XYZ file of C-alpha atoms in Angstrom:
138
model
C 91.960 146.619 150.782
C 92.272 148.101 154.251
C 94.974 150.138 155.979
C 96.033 149.508 159.577
C 95.556 152.706 161.576
C 98.726 152.494 163.652
C 101.234 151.200 161.096
C 99.636 152.270 157.785
C 100.264 148.700 156.558
C 97.982 147.702 153.697
C 96.086 144.424 153.886
C 93.732 142.553 151.582
C 90.399 141.486 153.035
C 88.703 138.532 151.382
C 84.963 138.570 152.163
C 82.934 135.404 151.599
C 79.146 135.257 151.911
C 78.089 132.272 153.976
C 74.856 131.919 151.977
C 76.874 131.358 148.770
C 78.906 128.488 150.231
C 77.983 124.826 150.328
C 79.357 122.400 152.923
C 82.365 121.393 150.750
C 83.347 125.032 150.199
C 83.029 125.713 153.936
C 85.201 122.669 154.704
C 87.840 123.852 152.216
C 87.810 127.354 153.731
C 88.422 126.083 157.250
C 91.064 123.677 155.962
C 92.871 126.614 154.321
C 92.584 128.759 157.467
C 93.976 125.990 159.683
C 96.893 125.309 157.344
C 97.783 128.986 156.812
C 97.830 129.550 160.588
C 100.653 127.020 160.824
C 102.792 128.161 157.876
C 105.228 131.073 157.813
C 107.325 131.349 154.666
C 108.208 134.401 152.550
C 106.577 132.831 149.473
C 103.281 131.845 151.121
C 100.593 134.507 151.440
C 100.432 135.563 155.086
C 97.082 135.366 156.817
C 96.839 137.888 159.639
C 93.325 137.340 160.874
C 90.143 135.389 160.300
C 86.746 136.282 161.686
C 83.073 135.982 160.872
C 79.700 137.552 161.524
C 76.219 136.161 160.913
C 76.437 136.547 157.126
C 80.104 136.546 156.106
C 83.614 135.193 156.666
C 86.534 137.641 156.581
C 90.149 136.728 155.873
C 92.756 139.457 156.371
C 95.878 138.729 154.327
C 98.919 140.507 153.024
C 98.257 142.343 149.805
C 99.890 141.379 146.496
C 99.613 144.108 143.898
C 101.345 142.380 140.989
C 98.476 140.101 139.963
C 98.503 136.440 138.973
C 101.499 134.743 137.420
C 99.088 133.266 134.863
C 98.083 136.724 133.621
C 101.722 137.804 133.443
C 102.638 134.727 131.398
C 99.824 135.515 128.946
C 100.852 139.185 128.731
C 104.528 138.435 128.098
C 104.141 135.359 125.952
C 107.604 134.288 127.099
C 110.182 135.257 129.660
C 113.901 134.913 130.124
C 115.774 131.968 131.578
C 116.834 134.293 134.421
C 113.190 135.146 135.229
C 112.252 131.458 135.091
C 115.116 130.548 137.430
C 114.133 133.235 139.965
C 110.508 132.117 139.838
C 111.171 128.375 140.096
C 113.654 128.833 142.953
C 110.921 130.513 145.006
C 108.293 127.910 144.087
C 110.623 125.045 145.017
C 111.602 126.761 148.269
C 107.926 127.039 149.150
C 107.179 123.423 148.217
C 110.159 122.228 150.248
C 108.995 124.256 153.267
C 105.454 122.871 152.993
C 106.704 119.296 152.723
C 109.059 119.766 155.688
C 105.978 120.928 157.605
C 103.930 117.924 156.428
C 101.658 119.864 154.062
C 100.939 119.132 150.392
C 99.424 122.036 148.410
C 97.719 119.849 145.745
C 96.646 122.737 143.474
C 99.856 124.446 142.442
C 99.344 126.284 139.137
C 100.105 129.761 137.726
C 96.681 131.050 138.837
C 97.637 130.266 142.458
C 100.885 132.192 142.333
C 100.684 135.945 142.853
C 103.328 138.539 142.104
C 103.925 140.772 145.124
C 104.315 143.986 143.189
C 104.673 145.251 139.659
C 105.512 142.535 137.184
C 108.670 141.313 138.857
C 109.315 137.655 139.558
C 111.525 138.425 142.553
C 108.618 138.270 144.996
C 105.919 135.657 144.591
C 103.250 134.370 146.957
C 101.592 130.982 146.745
C 97.867 131.131 147.538
C 94.795 128.876 147.718
C 95.528 126.188 150.269
C 91.875 125.049 150.248
C 92.695 121.630 148.810
C 95.982 121.296 150.690
C 96.308 118.381 153.039
C 98.514 117.506 155.981
C 100.352 114.208 155.831
C 102.262 111.979 158.213
C 105.796 110.947 157.429
C 106.525 107.228 157.522
């Protein structure tokens, strides 16, 4: 986590060692970066910056403090119809936005959905666009 000096905004910094990545992982990383640069939706994790040095890649993203949806499902065991409706509405809104922008996520699962804060379902972020792919409409 880092804090912007001027605004005090908190950001997450994902650091990836180049030496630990094979060519497929590198391709997926750049695919994700290129797709995230083009998308702007309240339920898609926002990427603010991407840079690299000789040894590492750095991705600066908005921070989500609520953890994975998967972990929350395991912790609760079940949740209400109201919570499910709030969650699914956001997921479908995100999917619709991606499809309108000619992008298919291709790896949508509870592990790739983060809760923004606490354990509330009213703010989710879809992550991991590494296997996403653009498509052309007929």
